[in-house]
mmCIF file of C-alpha atoms in Angstrom:
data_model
loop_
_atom_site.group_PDB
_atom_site.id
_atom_site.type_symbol
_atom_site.label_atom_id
_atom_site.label_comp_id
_atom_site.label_asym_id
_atom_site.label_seq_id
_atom_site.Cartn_x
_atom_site.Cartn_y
_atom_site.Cartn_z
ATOM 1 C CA UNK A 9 43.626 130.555 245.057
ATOM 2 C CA UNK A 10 39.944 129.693 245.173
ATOM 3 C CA UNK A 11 39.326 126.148 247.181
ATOM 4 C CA UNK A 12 36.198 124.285 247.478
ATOM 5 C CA UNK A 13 36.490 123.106 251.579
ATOM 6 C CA UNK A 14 34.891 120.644 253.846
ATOM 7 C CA UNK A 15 34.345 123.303 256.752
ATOM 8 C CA UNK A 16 33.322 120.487 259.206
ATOM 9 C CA UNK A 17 30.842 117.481 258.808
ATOM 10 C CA UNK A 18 27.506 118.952 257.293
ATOM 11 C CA UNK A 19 29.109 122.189 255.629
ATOM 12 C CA UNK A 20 31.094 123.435 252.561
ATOM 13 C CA UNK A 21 32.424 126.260 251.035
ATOM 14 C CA UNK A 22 34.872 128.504 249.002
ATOM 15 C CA UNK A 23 37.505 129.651 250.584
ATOM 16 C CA UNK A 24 40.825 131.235 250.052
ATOM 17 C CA UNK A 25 44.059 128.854 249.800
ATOM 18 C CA UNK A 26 47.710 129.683 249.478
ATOM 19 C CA UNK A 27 48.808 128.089 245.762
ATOM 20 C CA UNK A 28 50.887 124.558 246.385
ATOM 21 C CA UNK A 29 54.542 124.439 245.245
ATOM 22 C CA UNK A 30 55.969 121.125 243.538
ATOM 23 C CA UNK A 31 58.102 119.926 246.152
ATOM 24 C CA UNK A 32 60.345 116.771 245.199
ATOM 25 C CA UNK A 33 58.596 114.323 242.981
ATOM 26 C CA UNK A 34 55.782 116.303 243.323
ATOM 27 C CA UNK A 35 54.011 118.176 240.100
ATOM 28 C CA UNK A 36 51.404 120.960 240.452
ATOM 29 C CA UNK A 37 48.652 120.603 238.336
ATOM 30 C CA UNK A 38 46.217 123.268 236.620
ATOM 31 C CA UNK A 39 42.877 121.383 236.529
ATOM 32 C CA UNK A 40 40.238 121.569 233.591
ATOM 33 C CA UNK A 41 37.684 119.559 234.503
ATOM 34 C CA UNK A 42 36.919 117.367 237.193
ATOM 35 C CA UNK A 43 33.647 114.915 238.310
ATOM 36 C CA UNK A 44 32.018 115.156 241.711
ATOM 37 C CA UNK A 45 31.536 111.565 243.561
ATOM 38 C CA UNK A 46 28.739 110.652 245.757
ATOM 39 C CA UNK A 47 32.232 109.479 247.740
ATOM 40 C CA UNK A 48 32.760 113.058 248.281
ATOM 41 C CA UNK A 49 29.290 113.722 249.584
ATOM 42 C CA UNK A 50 29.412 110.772 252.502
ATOM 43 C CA UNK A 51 32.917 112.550 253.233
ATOM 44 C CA UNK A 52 30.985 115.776 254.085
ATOM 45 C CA UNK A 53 28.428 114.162 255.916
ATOM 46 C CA UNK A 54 30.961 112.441 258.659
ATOM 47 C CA UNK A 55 31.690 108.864 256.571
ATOM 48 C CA UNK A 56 35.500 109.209 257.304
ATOM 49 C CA UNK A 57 35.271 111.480 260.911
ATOM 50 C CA UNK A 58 35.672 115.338 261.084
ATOM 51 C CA UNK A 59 38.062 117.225 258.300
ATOM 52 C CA UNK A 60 38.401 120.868 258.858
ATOM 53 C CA UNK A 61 38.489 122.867 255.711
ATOM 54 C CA UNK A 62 39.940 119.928 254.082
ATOM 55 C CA UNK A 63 39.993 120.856 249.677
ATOM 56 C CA UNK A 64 37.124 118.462 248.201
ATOM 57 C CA UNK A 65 37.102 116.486 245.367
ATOM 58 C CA UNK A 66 39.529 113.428 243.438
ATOM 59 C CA UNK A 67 38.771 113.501 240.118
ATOM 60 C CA UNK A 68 40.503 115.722 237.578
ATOM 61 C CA UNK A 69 42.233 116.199 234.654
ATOM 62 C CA UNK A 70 44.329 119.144 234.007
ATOM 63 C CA UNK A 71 47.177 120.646 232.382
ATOM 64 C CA UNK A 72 51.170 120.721 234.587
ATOM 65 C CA UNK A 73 51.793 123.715 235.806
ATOM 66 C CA UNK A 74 55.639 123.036 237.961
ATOM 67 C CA UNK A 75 56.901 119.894 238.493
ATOM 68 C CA UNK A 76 59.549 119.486 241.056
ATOM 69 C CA UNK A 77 62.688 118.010 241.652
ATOM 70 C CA UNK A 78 63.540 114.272 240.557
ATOM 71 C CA UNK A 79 60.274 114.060 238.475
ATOM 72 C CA UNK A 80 61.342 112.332 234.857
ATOM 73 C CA UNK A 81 58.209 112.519 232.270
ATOM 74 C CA UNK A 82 56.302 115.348 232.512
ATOM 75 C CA UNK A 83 56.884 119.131 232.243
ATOM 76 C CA UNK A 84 55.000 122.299 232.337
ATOM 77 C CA UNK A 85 52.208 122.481 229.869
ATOM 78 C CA UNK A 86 51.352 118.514 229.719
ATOM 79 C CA UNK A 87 47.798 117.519 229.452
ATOM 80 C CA UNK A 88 47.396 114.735 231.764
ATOM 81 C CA UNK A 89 44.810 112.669 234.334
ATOM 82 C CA UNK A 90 45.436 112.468 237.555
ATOM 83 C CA UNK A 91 44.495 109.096 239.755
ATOM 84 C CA UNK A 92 41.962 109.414 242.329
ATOM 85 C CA UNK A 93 43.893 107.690 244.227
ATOM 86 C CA UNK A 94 47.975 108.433 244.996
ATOM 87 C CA UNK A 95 49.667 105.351 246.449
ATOM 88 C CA UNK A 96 52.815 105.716 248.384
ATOM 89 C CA UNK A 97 54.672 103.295 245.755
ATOM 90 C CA UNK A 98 57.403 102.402 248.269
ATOM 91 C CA UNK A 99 55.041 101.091 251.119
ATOM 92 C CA UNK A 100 54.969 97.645 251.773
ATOM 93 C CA UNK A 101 51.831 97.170 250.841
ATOM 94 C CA UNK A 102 52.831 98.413 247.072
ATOM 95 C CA UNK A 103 55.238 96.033 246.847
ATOM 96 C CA UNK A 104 53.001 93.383 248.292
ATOM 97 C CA UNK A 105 50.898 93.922 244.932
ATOM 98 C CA UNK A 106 47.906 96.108 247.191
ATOM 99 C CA UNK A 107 48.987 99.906 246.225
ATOM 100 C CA UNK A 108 45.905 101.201 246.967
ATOM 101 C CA UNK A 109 46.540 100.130 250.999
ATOM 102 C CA UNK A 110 49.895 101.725 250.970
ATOM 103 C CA UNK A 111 50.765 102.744 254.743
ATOM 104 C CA UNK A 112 47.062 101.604 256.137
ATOM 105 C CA UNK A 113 43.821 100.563 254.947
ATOM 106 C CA UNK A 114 42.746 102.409 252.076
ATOM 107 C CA UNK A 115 45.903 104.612 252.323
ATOM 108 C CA UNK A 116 45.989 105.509 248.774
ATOM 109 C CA UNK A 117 43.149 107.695 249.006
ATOM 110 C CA UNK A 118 44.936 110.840 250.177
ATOM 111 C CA UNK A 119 42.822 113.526 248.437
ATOM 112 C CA UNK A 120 40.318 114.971 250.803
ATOM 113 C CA UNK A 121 41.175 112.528 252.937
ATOM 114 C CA UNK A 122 44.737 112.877 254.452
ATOM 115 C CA UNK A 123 45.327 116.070 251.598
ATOM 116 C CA UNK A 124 43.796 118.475 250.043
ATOM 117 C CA UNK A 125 41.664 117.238 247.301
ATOM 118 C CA UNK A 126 41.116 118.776 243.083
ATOM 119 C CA UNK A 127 38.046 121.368 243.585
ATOM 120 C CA UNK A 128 40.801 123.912 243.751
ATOM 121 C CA UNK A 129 42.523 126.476 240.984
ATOM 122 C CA UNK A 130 45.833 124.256 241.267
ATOM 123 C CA UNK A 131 46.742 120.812 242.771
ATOM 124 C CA UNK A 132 49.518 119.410 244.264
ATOM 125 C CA UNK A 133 49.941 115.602 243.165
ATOM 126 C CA UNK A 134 52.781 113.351 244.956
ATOM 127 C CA UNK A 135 54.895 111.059 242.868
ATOM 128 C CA UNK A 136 53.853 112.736 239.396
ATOM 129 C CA UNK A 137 55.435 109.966 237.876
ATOM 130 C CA UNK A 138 53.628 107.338 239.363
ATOM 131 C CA UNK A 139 50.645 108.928 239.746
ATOM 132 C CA UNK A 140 50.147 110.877 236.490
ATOM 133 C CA UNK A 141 49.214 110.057 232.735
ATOM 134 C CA UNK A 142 49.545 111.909 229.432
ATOM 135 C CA UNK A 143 46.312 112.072 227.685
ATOM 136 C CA UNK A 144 46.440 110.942 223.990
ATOM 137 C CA UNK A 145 45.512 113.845 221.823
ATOM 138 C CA UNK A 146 42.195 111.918 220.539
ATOM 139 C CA UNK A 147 40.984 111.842 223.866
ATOM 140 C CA UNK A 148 39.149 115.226 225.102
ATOM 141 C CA UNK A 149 38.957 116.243 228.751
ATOM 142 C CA UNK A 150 35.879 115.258 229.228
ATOM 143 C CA UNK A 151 36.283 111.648 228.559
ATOM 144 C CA UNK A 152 39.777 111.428 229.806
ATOM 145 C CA UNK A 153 38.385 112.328 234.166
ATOM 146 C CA UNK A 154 36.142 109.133 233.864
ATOM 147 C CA UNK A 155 39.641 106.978 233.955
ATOM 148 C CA UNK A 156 40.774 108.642 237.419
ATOM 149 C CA UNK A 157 37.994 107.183 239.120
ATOM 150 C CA UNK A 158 34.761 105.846 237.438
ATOM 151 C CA UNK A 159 35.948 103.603 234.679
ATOM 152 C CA UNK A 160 38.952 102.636 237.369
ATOM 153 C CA UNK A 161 36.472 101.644 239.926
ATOM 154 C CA UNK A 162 33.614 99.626 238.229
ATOM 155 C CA UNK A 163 36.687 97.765 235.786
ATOM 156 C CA UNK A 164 38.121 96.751 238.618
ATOM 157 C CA UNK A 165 34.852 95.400 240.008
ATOM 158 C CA UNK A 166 34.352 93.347 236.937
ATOM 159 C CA UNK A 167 37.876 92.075 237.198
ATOM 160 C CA UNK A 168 38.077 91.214 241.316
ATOM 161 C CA UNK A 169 34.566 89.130 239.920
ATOM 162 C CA UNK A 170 36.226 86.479 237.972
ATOM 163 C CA UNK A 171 33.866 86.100 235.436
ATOM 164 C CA UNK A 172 34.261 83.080 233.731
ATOM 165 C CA UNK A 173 34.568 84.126 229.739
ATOM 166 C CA UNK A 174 30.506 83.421 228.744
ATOM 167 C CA UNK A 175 29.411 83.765 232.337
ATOM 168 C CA UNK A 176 26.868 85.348 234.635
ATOM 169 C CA UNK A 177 27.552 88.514 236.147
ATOM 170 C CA UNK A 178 25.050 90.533 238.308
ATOM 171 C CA UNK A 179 25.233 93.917 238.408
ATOM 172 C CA UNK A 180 23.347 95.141 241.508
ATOM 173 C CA UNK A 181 23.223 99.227 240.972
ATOM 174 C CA UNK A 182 23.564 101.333 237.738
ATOM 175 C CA UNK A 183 25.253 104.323 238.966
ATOM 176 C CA UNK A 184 28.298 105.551 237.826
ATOM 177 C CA UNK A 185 30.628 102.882 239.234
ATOM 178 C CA UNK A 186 27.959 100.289 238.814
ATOM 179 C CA UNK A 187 27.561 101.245 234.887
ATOM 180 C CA UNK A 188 31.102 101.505 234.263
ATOM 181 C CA UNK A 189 30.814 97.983 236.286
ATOM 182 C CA UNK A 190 28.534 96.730 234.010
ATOM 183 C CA UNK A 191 30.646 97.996 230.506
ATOM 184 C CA UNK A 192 33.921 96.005 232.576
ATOM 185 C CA UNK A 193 31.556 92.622 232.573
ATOM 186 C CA UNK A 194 31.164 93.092 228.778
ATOM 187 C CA UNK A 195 34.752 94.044 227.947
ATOM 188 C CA UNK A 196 35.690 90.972 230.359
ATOM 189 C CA UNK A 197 33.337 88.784 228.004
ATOM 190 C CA UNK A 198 30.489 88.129 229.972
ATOM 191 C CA UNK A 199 27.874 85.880 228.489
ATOM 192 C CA UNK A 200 24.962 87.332 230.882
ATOM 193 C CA UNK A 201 24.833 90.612 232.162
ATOM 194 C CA UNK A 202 22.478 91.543 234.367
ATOM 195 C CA UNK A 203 21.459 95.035 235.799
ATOM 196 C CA UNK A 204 20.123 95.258 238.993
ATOM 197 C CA UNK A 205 17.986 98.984 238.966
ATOM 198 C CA UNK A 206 14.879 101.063 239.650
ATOM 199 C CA UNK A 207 15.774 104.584 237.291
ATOM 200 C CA UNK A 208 14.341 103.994 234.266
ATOM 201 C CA UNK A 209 17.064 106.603 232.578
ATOM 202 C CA UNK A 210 19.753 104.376 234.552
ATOM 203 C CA UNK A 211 18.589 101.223 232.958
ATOM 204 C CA UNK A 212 18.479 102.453 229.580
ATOM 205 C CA UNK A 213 22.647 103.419 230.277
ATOM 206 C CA UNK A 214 22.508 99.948 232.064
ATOM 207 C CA UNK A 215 21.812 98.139 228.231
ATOM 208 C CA UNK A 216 23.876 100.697 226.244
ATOM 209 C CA UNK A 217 26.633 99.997 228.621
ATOM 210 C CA UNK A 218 25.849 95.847 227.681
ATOM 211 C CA UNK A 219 23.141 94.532 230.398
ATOM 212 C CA UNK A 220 21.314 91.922 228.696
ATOM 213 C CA UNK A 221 18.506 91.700 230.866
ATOM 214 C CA UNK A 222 17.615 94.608 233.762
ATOM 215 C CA UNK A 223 16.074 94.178 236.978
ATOM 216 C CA UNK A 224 13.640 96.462 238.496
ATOM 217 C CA UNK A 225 13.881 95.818 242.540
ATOM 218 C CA UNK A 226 10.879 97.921 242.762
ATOM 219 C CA UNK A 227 8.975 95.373 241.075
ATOM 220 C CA UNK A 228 10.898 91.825 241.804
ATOM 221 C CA UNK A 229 12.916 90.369 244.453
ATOM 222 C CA UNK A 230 16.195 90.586 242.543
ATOM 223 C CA UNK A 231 17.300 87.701 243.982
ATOM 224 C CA UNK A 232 14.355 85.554 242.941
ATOM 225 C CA UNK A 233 14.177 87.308 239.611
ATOM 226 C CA UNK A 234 18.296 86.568 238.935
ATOM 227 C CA UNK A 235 17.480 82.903 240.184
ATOM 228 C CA UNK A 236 15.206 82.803 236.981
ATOM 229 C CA UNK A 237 16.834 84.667 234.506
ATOM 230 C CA UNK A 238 19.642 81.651 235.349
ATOM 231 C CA UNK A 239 17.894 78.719 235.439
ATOM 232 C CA UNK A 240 17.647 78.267 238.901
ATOM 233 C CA UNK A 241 21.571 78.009 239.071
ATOM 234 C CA UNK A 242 22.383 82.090 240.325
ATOM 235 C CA UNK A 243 25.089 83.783 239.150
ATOM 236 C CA UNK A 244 28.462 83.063 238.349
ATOM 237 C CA UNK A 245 29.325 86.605 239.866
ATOM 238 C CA UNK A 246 27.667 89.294 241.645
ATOM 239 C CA UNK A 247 29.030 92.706 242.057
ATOM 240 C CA UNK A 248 27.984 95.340 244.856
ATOM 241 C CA UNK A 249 28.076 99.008 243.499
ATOM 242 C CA UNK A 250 25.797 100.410 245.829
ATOM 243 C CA UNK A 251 27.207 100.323 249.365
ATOM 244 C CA UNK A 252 24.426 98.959 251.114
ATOM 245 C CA UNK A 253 24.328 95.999 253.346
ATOM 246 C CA UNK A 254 21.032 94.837 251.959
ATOM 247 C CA UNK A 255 22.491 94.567 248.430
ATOM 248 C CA UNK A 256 25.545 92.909 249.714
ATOM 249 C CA UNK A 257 23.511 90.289 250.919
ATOM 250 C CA UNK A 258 21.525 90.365 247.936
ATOM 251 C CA UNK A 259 24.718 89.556 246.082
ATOM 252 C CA UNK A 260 25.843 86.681 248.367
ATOM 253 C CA UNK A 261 22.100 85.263 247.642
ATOM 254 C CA UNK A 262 22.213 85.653 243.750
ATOM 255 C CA UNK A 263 25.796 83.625 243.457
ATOM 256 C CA UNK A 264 26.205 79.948 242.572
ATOM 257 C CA UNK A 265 28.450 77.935 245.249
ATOM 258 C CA UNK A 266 31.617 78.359 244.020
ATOM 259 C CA UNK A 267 30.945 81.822 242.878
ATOM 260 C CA UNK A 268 32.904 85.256 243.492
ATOM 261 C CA UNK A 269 31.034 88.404 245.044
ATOM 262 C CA UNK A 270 33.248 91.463 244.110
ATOM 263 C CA UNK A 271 32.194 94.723 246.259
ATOM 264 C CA UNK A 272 33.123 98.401 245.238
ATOM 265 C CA UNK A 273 30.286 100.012 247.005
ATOM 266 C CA UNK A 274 31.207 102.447 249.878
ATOM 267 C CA UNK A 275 29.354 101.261 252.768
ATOM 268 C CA UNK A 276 29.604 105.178 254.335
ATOM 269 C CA UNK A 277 26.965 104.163 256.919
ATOM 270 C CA UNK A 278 26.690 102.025 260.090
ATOM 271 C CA UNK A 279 29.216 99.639 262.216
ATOM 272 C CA UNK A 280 28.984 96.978 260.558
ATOM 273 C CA UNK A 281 27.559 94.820 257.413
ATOM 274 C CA UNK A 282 25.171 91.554 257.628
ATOM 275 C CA UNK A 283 26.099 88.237 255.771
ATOM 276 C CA UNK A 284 22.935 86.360 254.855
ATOM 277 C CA UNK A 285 24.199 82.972 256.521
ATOM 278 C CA UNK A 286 22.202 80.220 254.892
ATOM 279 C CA UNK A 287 22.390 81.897 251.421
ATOM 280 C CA UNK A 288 26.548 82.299 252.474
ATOM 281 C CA UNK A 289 26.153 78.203 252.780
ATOM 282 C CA UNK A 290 26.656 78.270 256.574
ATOM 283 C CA UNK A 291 30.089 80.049 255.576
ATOM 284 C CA UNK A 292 30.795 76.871 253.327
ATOM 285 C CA UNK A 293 29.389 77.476 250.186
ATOM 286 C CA UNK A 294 32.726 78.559 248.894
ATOM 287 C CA UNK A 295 31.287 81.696 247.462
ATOM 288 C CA UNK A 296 34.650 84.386 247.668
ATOM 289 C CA UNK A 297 33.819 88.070 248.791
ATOM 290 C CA UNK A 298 36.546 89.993 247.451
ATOM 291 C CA UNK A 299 36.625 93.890 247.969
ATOM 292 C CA UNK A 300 38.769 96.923 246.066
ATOM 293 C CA UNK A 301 39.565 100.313 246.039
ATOM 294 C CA UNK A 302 40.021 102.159 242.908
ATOM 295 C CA UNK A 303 43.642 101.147 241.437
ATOM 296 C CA UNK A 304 45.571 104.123 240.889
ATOM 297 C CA UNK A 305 48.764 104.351 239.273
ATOM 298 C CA UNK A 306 50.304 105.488 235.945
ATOM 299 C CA UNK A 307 49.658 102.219 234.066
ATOM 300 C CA UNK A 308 46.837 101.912 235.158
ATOM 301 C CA UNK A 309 45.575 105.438 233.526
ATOM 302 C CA UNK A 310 47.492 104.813 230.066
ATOM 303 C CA UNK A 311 46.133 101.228 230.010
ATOM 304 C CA UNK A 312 42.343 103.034 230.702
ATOM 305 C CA UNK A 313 43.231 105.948 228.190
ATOM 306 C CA UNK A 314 43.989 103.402 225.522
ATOM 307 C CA UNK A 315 40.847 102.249 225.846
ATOM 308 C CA UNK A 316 39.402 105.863 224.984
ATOM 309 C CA UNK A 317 41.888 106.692 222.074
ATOM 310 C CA UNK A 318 40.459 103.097 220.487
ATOM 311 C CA UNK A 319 36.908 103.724 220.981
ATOM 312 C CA UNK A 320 36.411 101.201 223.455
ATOM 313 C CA UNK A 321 34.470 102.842 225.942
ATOM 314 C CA UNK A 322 32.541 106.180 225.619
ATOM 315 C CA UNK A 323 32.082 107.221 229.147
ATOM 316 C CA UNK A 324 30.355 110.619 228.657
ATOM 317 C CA UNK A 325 26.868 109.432 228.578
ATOM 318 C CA UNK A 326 27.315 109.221 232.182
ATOM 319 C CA UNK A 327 27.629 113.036 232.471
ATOM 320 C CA UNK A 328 24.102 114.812 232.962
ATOM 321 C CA UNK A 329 24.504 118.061 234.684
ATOM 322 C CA UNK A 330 27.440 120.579 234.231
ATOM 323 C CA UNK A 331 28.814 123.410 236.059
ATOM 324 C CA UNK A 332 30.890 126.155 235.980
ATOM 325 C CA UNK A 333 33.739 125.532 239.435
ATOM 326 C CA UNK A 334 32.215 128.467 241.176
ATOM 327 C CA UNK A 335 28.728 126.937 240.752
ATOM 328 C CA UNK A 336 30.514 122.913 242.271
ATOM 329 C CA UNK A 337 28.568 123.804 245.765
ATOM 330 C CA UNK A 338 25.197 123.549 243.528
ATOM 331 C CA UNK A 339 27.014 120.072 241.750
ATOM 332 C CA UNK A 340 27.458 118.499 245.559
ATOM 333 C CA UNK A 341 23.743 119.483 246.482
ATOM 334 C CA UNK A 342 22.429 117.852 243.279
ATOM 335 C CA UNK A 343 24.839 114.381 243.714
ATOM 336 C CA UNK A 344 23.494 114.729 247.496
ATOM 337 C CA UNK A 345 19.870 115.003 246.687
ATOM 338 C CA UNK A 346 19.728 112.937 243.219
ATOM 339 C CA UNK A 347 17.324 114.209 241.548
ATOM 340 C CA UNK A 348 17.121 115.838 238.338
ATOM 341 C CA UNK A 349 17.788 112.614 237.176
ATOM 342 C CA UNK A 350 21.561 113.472 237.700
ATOM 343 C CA UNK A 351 24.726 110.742 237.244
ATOM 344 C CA UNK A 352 27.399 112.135 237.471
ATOM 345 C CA UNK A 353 28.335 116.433 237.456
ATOM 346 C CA UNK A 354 31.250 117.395 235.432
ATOM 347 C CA UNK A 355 32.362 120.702 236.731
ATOM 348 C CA UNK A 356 34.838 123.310 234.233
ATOM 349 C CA UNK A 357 37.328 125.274 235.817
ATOM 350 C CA UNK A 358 38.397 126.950 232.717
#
């Protein structure tokens, strides 16, 4: 079969793959459409070490092709999303309520990472059961791959914010994660939302997805501008989308005393991250920085999924570019470059 590889750091390419087998609890999926993440772009440029012709990619949806032995609710031929990330559900960390750590920091992230990934004509997915989701029949593909990663990500950002019901959120970066971010604060019932970006196409996503007010940090120092917008009080919660020190600090600045800074961004570059230390109170101001991965996990999906079949959430507005799967080289080269005002590719294999 046809795989889409990490070579080494700095290069990509097809390349030809024996097909997987469903071993026990495992299921082999046929995928139909899948998202490329600027995560998988700092992968090829060195952000987690040398991979040799690792598969590329985490987020698909797809149809079962073999499930193995000891897997329960799915068969051949069921339509379903697959998390973007896999948890060992028997680690300690699982039971410890942290799935996405199973076995090691961010040891739920096994595609590309520790396996190979979904940019490939089949997929192999460990503990189907766990780690799958039927799609409802309302929901079309290519609404249902925002839940295995996207909508996963920036919900959980809203939710690791504690946003007081009528509260201040800051939203600092209107990507993908930091839109779907943004749509979390409103679902969580956010009084304020504020959008923290420069793209004018991004900011008009930024107030569909429910930003009241948007920054520009072209024009004004975020901070100084989200210190008006609240009354000279700052936020009741920042979140940091971006993965960039300078916005993490910019999000420690922008929060009240007593205030929650919840950080999704993948900070892909450098040894370490600053901490403004007067705006962090001297370490006192009781302002909590609280970090996540992307939950995976079969309830997770259906309880995402339900949010689709209800009409909830319309995700596809984030997709701007699409591609055919022998054309996802030209998908990473436009999420590495971003231009062409692209979001977020959605590449068909079928």
């Amino acid at each position: 079969m046809q795989s889409f590889v990490m070579h080494e750091i700095g290069e990509t390419g097809f390349v030809e793959k024996e097909e997987p087998t469903a071993g026990q609890n495992e299921a082999v999926i046929r995928p139909t459409v899948g998202l490329v993440c600027t995560s998988d772009v700092h992968t090829v440029h060195g952000a987690i070490g040398e991979r040799e012709d690792i598969t590329l990619g985490h987020e698909v949806v797809g149809v079962v092709e073999e499930v193995g032995e000891g897997v329960r609710d799915f068969a051949p031929g069921d339509r379903v999303a697959v998390g973007a990330i896999t948890p060992d559900w028997g680690s300690l960390a699982a039971q410890d309520g942290h799935p996405s750590q199973s076995n090691g920091a961010l040891g739920g992230w096994q595609f590309a990472n520790v396996t190979d990934g979904t940019f490939a004509e089949a997929v192999r997915v460990s503990q189907a059961d766990a780690n799958l989701a039927h799609i409802p029949e309302s929901v079309a593909d290519e609404e249902a791959v925002y839940v295995t990663d996207m909508m996963s990500t920036g919900f959980v950002a809203a939710e690791h914010a504690e946003i007081p019901v009528g509260g201040t959120v800051a939203v600092f970066a209107q990507g993908p994660v930091g839109l779907m971010a943004t749509k979390g604060a409103r679902l969580r019932g956010a009084g304020h939302v504020i959008a923290v970006e420069s793209v004018p196409a991004r900011q008009e996503l930024a107030r569909r997805y429910g930003a009241d007010d948007v920054v520009d940090y072209e024009e004004h120092d975020p901070v100084e501008r989200i210190t008006e917008l609240t009354d000279g009080e700052g936020v009741d919660s920042a979140i940091e989308a971006l993965g960039s020190s300078r916005t993490l600090g910019q999000c420690v600045a922008a929060t009240k005393p007593g205030g929650t800074i919840s950080n999704v961004g993948y900070h892909g570059e450098g040894e370490s991250v600053e901490i403004p230390r007067n705006a962090w109170g001297v370490g006192m101001a009781e302002k909590d920085i609280v970090t996540g991965l992307c939950p995976g996990g079969r309830l997770r999906l259906r309880r995402l999924l339900r949010l689709l079949d209800q009409g909830r959430v319309d995700p596809t507005a984030l997709t701007t570019h699409e591609f055919d799967f022998d054309e996802v080289d030209e998908a990473f080269d436009l999420m590495a470059s971003k231009e062409d005002g692209v979001v977020k590719p959605l590449v068909r294999f079928e």
